[in-house]
Amino acid sequence: MNIQAIKDMIARIKQDTGITIIKANTTYKPPPLPYAVYNITSSYIKERGRGVVTQYSDDSGSYEKRSEQYRMTISFNAYAEDNETTMELAIKLHQWFLFLGQTFLRDNNLAVYQVGNIEDRTTFLVDSYEYKHGFDVQLRATDEQIRQLTETIDKVNIGGM
């Protein structure tokens, strides 16, 4: 998983929507309302198969490359002082994944696999409510590993020929 690609995506969403987005499950003091939170709930969801293995050579040697596609789930929640504002923020984030962010995602080798429904995720605290609306998005990504082949056999002599 490319963490930097996710950080770049979050920065781009902030830039495109104007919504402050922070990482979930941290001990930092949250910013003033309204804001949104993201959490990578599933960092690797395996696709079918074992990936594709290819071999290639260039001037520096012979290599073997394994490529595979996988999915990840990111959960977004919008927080505000009232229910209506949380809905508006969640809709803006949702629309970014459905349309506005398509070019950015493609340029960063990510694709939207599924965008979930926006849900009311409000929680009741001791004497008040914490208003929030959110959704989950699944992205498809590609992972590649390359290793150099140290020794290859070009010709085998069988039977003394």
XYZ file of N, CA and C in Angstrom, residues 3 29 33 65 74 79 84-85 91 101 110 118 123 127 137 154 160:
51
model
N 1.221 4.632 1.156
C 0.699 5.605 2.114
C 0.819 7.023 1.560
N -5.450 17.142 19.329
C -6.684 17.894 19.531
C -7.317 18.171 18.165
N -14.818 22.847 14.575
C -15.853 22.353 13.662
C -16.117 23.386 12.577
N 9.316 -9.445 -12.298
C 8.382 -8.483 -11.725
C 7.053 -9.174 -11.438
N -11.494 3.054 2.741
C -11.262 4.251 3.542
C -12.620 4.776 3.980
N -17.907 16.009 10.579
C -18.366 16.482 11.890
C -18.732 17.961 11.795
N -27.382 19.079 9.489
C -27.454 19.514 8.096
C -26.058 19.787 7.527
N -25.201 20.416 8.325
C -23.846 20.711 7.853
C -23.050 19.428 7.634
N -21.666 14.989 1.477
C -22.038 14.990 0.058
C -20.897 15.540 -0.792
N -12.602 13.960 -8.435
C -11.261 13.426 -8.216
C -10.807 12.363 -9.199
N -4.769 4.962 -8.976
C -5.860 4.533 -8.110
C -7.150 4.599 -8.910
N -24.129 7.476 1.872
C -23.897 8.397 2.988
C -24.882 8.023 4.089
N -23.606 10.049 17.119
C -23.541 9.291 18.356
C -24.014 10.164 19.512
N -24.360 13.920 27.530
C -25.468 14.872 27.605
C -25.677 15.662 26.315
N -15.401 4.312 1.066
C -15.034 4.218 -0.345
C -13.991 3.115 -0.491
N 21.387 -20.035 -20.132
C 21.020 -19.737 -21.499
C 20.983 -20.989 -22.366
N 25.833 -34.786 -24.649
C 27.126 -34.551 -25.256
C 27.086 -33.827 -26.584
